[in-house]
Amino acid sequence: MKKIKLLIIEDETDVLEINREYFVGKGYEAVCADTLAKARFLLEEHAPDLILLDVMMPDGSGFDFCAELRQKTNAPIIFLTCRDENESVVKGLLQGGDDYVTKPYDLNILSARVAAQLRRAGIMTAGKIELAPLVVDFLSGEASLAGERIPLTQKELQLLGCFALFAGRRLSCEEIYRRAWGEASAGASGSIKTHVANLRKKLKLDDGGWFELVSSGRNEYVFSKVRY
C-alpha cells in the first residue's frame, strides 16, 4: 500500500524530530525540512499528500511560502502557528492554507486534523478500513473477509481499500486511479478493469457474497454491501 506522505516544515530540530517519529509511528511516510529552501527541493522530489508548515522559518514566512506552494501542489496545508501569529492566519488561509494548529499542540489533535484534511482531499489515511465483515489493513498489507484472509497483490489491496472507503458511491476510473494509486492515467479504465476482474474472483462477488461491484457503460464502478 502506498503510504500517505507528509512534508513537515519546521525550524526547531527537536520539534521536527518529535513530529517525524510520531507520524512515522502512525504509519505515515514523513520527509522533513528545517528551511524553506530545503522544502522547495523536497516538494519536487517527493510530491507530498499533506504539508505541515511552520510559520516562522529562518529564511522566510510560512504564510508567504504557502502562496508559492499553491502554484505547485493541491496538497492540504496545515499551518503550525504561535499564538501571537493567529491574527495573520486569515492571510495564510486566503493564500491557500487549509487549517492551522496553535503551538504548543497535542500531537493526537494534530493527527486528527491531518486525518480530517486527508479525508476532505479524498486521500486514504494510513491504517485500516473496516466494512464488516471486510477488513483492509494497509499496515500489514492484508485483507480478510468474514475472518478468511484474501490473497491480494499490492495494487488489488489499494483498489479494494478505495472501494471500501467509498462504498455505495459511484466512482469514475480516473477518480479510482487517483484515489487508489495516487496518480493520474489517461488509460486508467483498462488497468482497472483487469484488477476488478481479479477482485471479483477473489472476493467471490459473483457467487452471492457479501458485496457487489457494479460497473456502468461510462467506466464507473459502485462497490456496495448487499448482505447484513
Tab-separated table of C-alpha atoms in Angstrom:
chain	number	residue	atom	x	y	z
A	1	MET	CA	0.000	0.000	0.000
A	2	LYS	CA	1.288	3.434	-0.901
A	3	LYS	CA	1.851	5.224	2.396
A	4	ILE	CA	0.470	8.706	2.899
A	5	LYS	CA	3.395	11.103	2.592
A	6	LEU	CA	3.733	14.177	4.809
A	7	LEU	CA	6.123	17.080	4.295
A	8	ILE	CA	6.909	18.575	7.710
A	9	ILE	CA	8.453	22.072	7.573
A	10	GLU	CA	9.741	23.172	10.990
A	11	ASP	CA	12.926	25.000	12.038
A	12	GLU	CA	13.111	23.666	15.617
A	13	THR	CA	15.104	20.441	15.360
A	14	ASP	CA	13.640	18.757	18.434
A	15	VAL	CA	10.049	19.560	17.431
A	16	LEU	CA	10.742	18.382	13.888
A	17	GLU	CA	12.080	15.039	15.111
A	18	ILE	CA	9.215	14.525	17.571
A	19	ASN	CA	6.685	15.170	14.819
A	20	ARG	CA	8.508	12.903	12.393
A	21	GLU	CA	8.719	9.999	14.848
A	22	TYR	CA	5.080	10.387	15.849
A	23	PHE	CA	3.701	10.297	12.311
A	24	VAL	CA	6.028	7.523	11.170
A	25	GLY	CA	4.758	5.545	14.151
A	26	LYS	CA	1.220	6.167	12.896
A	27	GLY	CA	2.069	4.564	9.558
A	28	TYR	CA	2.774	7.672	7.522
A	29	GLU	CA	5.872	8.435	5.497
A	30	ALA	CA	7.425	11.737	6.602
A	31	VAL	CA	10.004	13.928	4.893
A	32	CYS	CA	11.315	16.919	6.832
A	33	ALA	CA	12.717	20.365	6.098
A	34	ASP	CA	14.188	22.882	8.536
A	35	THR	CA	14.343	25.668	5.915
A	36	LEU	CA	12.050	26.799	3.111
A	37	ALA	CA	14.891	26.244	0.654
A	38	LYS	CA	15.033	22.567	1.609
A	39	ALA	CA	11.239	22.368	1.498
A	40	ARG	CA	11.277	23.532	-2.133
A	41	PHE	CA	13.646	20.705	-3.030
A	42	LEU	CA	11.670	18.054	-1.129
A	43	LEU	CA	8.408	19.209	-2.689
A	44	GLU	CA	9.763	18.455	-6.157
A	45	GLU	CA	11.335	15.155	-5.101
A	46	HIS	CA	8.528	13.646	-3.051
A	47	ALA	CA	5.105	15.098	-4.065
A	48	PRO	CA	3.630	15.032	-0.513
A	49	ASP	CA	-0.033	14.291	0.189
A	50	LEU	CA	-0.180	16.885	3.001
A	51	ILE	CA	2.104	19.660	4.277
A	52	LEU	CA	2.623	20.764	7.886
A	53	LEU	CA	4.021	24.286	7.608
A	54	ASP	CA	5.592	26.261	10.446
A	55	VAL	CA	5.018	29.984	10.012
A	56	MET	CA	8.262	31.392	11.449
A	57	MET	CA	11.099	29.954	9.365
A	58	PRO	CA	14.709	31.218	9.247
A	59	ASP	CA	14.560	32.055	5.540
A	60	GLY	CA	11.023	33.419	5.220
A	61	SER	CA	7.395	33.370	6.293
A	62	GLY	CA	5.317	30.232	6.017
A	63	PHE	CA	2.315	32.358	5.112
A	64	ASP	CA	4.151	33.795	2.094
A	65	PHE	CA	5.548	30.378	1.207
A	66	CYS	CA	2.007	28.980	1.128
A	67	ALA	CA	1.184	31.090	-1.925
A	68	GLU	CA	4.255	29.655	-3.644
A	69	LEU	CA	3.229	26.117	-2.707
A	70	ARG	CA	-0.211	26.607	-4.181
A	71	GLN	CA	1.340	27.149	-7.605
A	72	LYS	CA	2.875	23.668	-7.428
A	73	THR	CA	0.591	21.418	-5.369
A	74	ASN	CA	-3.016	20.928	-4.289
A	75	ALA	CA	-1.962	19.015	-1.157
A	76	PRO	CA	-3.705	20.228	2.039
A	77	ILE	CA	-1.600	22.689	4.049
A	78	ILE	CA	-1.865	22.978	7.844
A	79	PHE	CA	-0.107	25.941	9.444
A	80	LEU	CA	1.708	25.462	12.749
A	81	THR	CA	1.465	28.874	14.438
A	82	CYS	CA	2.337	30.607	17.695
A	83	ARG	CA	-0.482	32.357	19.497
A	84	ASP	CA	0.779	35.833	18.579
A	85	GLU	CA	0.610	34.841	14.893
A	86	ASN	CA	-3.070	33.994	14.955
A	87	GLU	CA	-4.119	37.422	13.693
A	88	SER	CA	-2.223	36.627	10.487
A	89	VAL	CA	-3.880	33.239	9.992
A	90	VAL	CA	-6.634	34.732	7.832
A	91	LYS	CA	-3.948	35.947	5.445
A	92	GLY	CA	-2.467	32.462	5.308
A	93	LEU	CA	-5.806	30.793	4.708
A	94	LEU	CA	-6.607	33.252	1.927
A	95	GLN	CA	-3.288	32.385	0.297
A	96	GLY	CA	-4.280	28.732	0.094
A	97	GLY	CA	-3.883	27.205	3.552
A	98	ASP	CA	-6.493	24.705	4.736
A	99	ASP	CA	-6.203	24.753	8.526
A	100	TYR	CA	-3.995	25.863	11.406
A	101	VAL	CA	-2.920	24.499	14.769
A	102	THR	CA	-1.606	26.727	17.549
A	103	LYS	CA	1.612	25.854	19.394
A	104	PRO	CA	2.028	24.162	21.765
A	105	TYR	CA	-0.276	21.471	20.426
A	106	ASP	CA	-1.284	17.944	21.377
A	107	LEU	CA	0.063	15.517	18.769
A	108	ASN	CA	-3.145	13.479	18.880
A	109	ILE	CA	-5.140	16.588	17.992
A	110	LEU	CA	-2.699	17.437	15.205
A	111	SER	CA	-3.034	13.866	13.911
A	112	ALA	CA	-6.832	14.173	13.909
A	113	ARG	CA	-6.598	17.436	11.948
A	114	VAL	CA	-4.264	15.758	9.456
A	115	ALA	CA	-6.676	12.835	9.011
A	116	ALA	CA	-9.617	15.234	8.546
A	117	GLN	CA	-7.823	17.158	5.805
A	118	LEU	CA	-6.816	13.943	4.053
A	119	ARG	CA	-10.431	12.751	4.112
A	120	ARG	CA	-11.601	16.049	2.617
A	121	ALA	CA	-8.974	15.665	-0.088
A	122	GLY	CA	-10.201	12.125	-0.775
A	123	ILE	CA	-6.934	10.519	0.295
A	124	MET	CA	-6.981	7.293	2.268
A	125	THR	CA	-5.275	7.592	5.634
A	126	ALA	CA	-2.756	5.103	6.903
A	127	GLY	CA	-4.114	2.193	8.880
A	128	LYS	CA	-7.158	0.007	8.474
A	129	ILE	CA	-10.554	0.198	6.754
A	130	GLU	CA	-13.326	-1.967	8.188
A	131	LEU	CA	-16.580	-2.539	6.337
A	132	ALA	CA	-17.772	-5.590	8.255
A	133	PRO	CA	-17.096	-8.367	7.535
A	134	LEU	CA	-14.428	-6.910	5.199
A	135	VAL	CA	-11.153	-5.634	6.681
A	136	VAL	CA	-8.439	-3.952	4.615
A	137	ASP	CA	-5.248	-3.444	6.624
A	138	PHE	CA	-2.704	-1.277	4.844
A	139	LEU	CA	-0.025	-1.593	7.510
A	140	SER	CA	0.094	-5.399	7.338
A	141	GLY	CA	-0.700	-5.412	3.633
A	142	GLU	CA	-3.528	-7.920	4.098
A	143	ALA	CA	-7.292	-8.114	3.650
A	144	SER	CA	-9.819	-10.532	5.102
A	145	LEU	CA	-13.480	-11.310	4.500
A	146	ALA	CA	-15.535	-12.892	7.298
A	147	GLY	CA	-12.287	-13.846	9.023
A	148	GLU	CA	-10.776	-15.513	5.951
A	149	ARG	CA	-7.606	-13.983	4.535
A	150	ILE	CA	-7.835	-12.875	0.900
A	151	PRO	CA	-4.585	-13.168	-1.089
A	152	LEU	CA	-4.233	-9.831	-2.903
A	153	THR	CA	-1.485	-8.094	-4.801
A	154	GLN	CA	-0.493	-4.615	-3.635
A	155	LYS	CA	-2.481	-2.997	-6.450
A	156	GLU	CA	-5.550	-5.106	-5.641
A	157	LEU	CA	-5.276	-4.202	-1.942
A	158	GLN	CA	-5.157	-0.497	-2.774
A	159	LEU	CA	-8.088	-0.823	-5.151
A	160	LEU	CA	-10.190	-2.753	-2.631
A	161	GLY	CA	-9.352	-0.141	0.020
A	162	CYS	CA	-10.604	2.590	-2.291
A	163	PHE	CA	-13.856	0.727	-2.948
A	164	ALA	CA	-14.387	0.009	0.758
A	165	LEU	CA	-13.680	3.604	1.768
A	166	PHE	CA	-16.184	4.945	-0.753
A	167	ALA	CA	-18.723	2.105	-0.586
A	168	GLY	CA	-22.021	2.998	-2.228
A	169	ARG	CA	-20.524	5.888	-4.157
A	170	ARG	CA	-20.196	5.970	-7.940
A	171	LEU	CA	-16.515	6.340	-8.896
A	172	SER	CA	-15.072	7.028	-12.336
A	173	CYS	CA	-11.979	5.147	-13.482
A	174	GLU	CA	-9.918	8.327	-13.367
A	175	GLU	CA	-11.026	9.009	-9.775
A	176	ILE	CA	-10.357	5.424	-8.723
A	177	TYR	CA	-6.879	5.520	-10.221
A	178	ARG	CA	-6.059	8.775	-8.459
A	179	ARG	CA	-7.508	7.800	-5.082
A	180	ALA	CA	-6.164	4.226	-5.010
A	181	TRP	CA	-2.743	4.716	-6.518
A	182	GLY	CA	-2.098	8.445	-6.096
A	183	GLU	CA	-1.593	9.246	-9.750
A	184	ALA	CA	-3.496	10.088	-12.903
A	185	SER	CA	-3.619	7.973	-16.029
A	186	ALA	CA	-5.233	8.541	-19.396
A	187	GLY	CA	-5.535	4.765	-19.819
A	188	ALA	CA	-6.963	4.074	-16.393
A	189	SER	CA	-10.032	2.111	-17.496
A	190	GLY	CA	-8.133	-0.837	-18.994
A	191	SER	CA	-5.874	-1.299	-15.982
A	192	ILE	CA	-8.743	-1.014	-13.515
A	193	LYS	CA	-10.875	-3.453	-15.493
A	194	THR	CA	-8.167	-6.102	-15.145
A	195	HIS	CA	-7.782	-5.569	-11.390
A	196	VAL	CA	-11.564	-5.503	-10.903
A	197	ALA	CA	-11.872	-8.884	-12.624
A	198	ASN	CA	-9.310	-10.300	-10.205
A	199	LEU	CA	-11.131	-8.836	-7.195
A	200	ARG	CA	-14.425	-10.337	-8.365
A	201	LYS	CA	-12.889	-13.809	-8.312
A	202	LYS	CA	-11.014	-13.467	-5.026
A	203	LEU	CA	-13.965	-11.918	-3.146
A	204	LYS	CA	-16.447	-14.278	-4.890
A	205	LEU	CA	-18.573	-11.287	-5.829
A	206	ASP	CA	-20.476	-13.240	-8.462
A	207	ASP	CA	-21.391	-16.065	-6.071
A	208	GLY	CA	-23.933	-14.305	-3.866
A	209	GLY	CA	-21.341	-12.942	-1.460
A	210	TRP	CA	-21.386	-10.059	0.980
A	211	PHE	CA	-20.689	-7.367	-1.604
A	212	GLU	CA	-21.377	-6.464	-5.187
A	213	LEU	CA	-19.314	-4.429	-7.616
A	214	VAL	CA	-21.383	-2.903	-10.410
A	215	SER	CA	-19.901	-1.217	-13.466
A	216	SER	CA	-21.569	1.099	-15.937
A	217	GLY	CA	-21.015	1.860	-19.596
A	218	ARG	CA	-19.476	5.179	-18.575
A	219	ASN	CA	-16.451	3.483	-16.997
A	220	GLU	CA	-17.799	3.956	-13.464
A	221	TYR	CA	-17.961	1.487	-10.573
A	222	VAL	CA	-20.067	1.178	-7.418
A	223	PHE	CA	-18.991	-1.152	-4.601
A	224	SER	CA	-21.840	-1.950	-2.185
A	225	LYS	CA	-22.662	-4.230	0.709
A	226	VAL	CA	-25.640	-6.445	-0.099
A	227	ARG	CA	-25.788	-8.784	2.937
A	228	TYR	CA	-26.276	-7.613	6.522
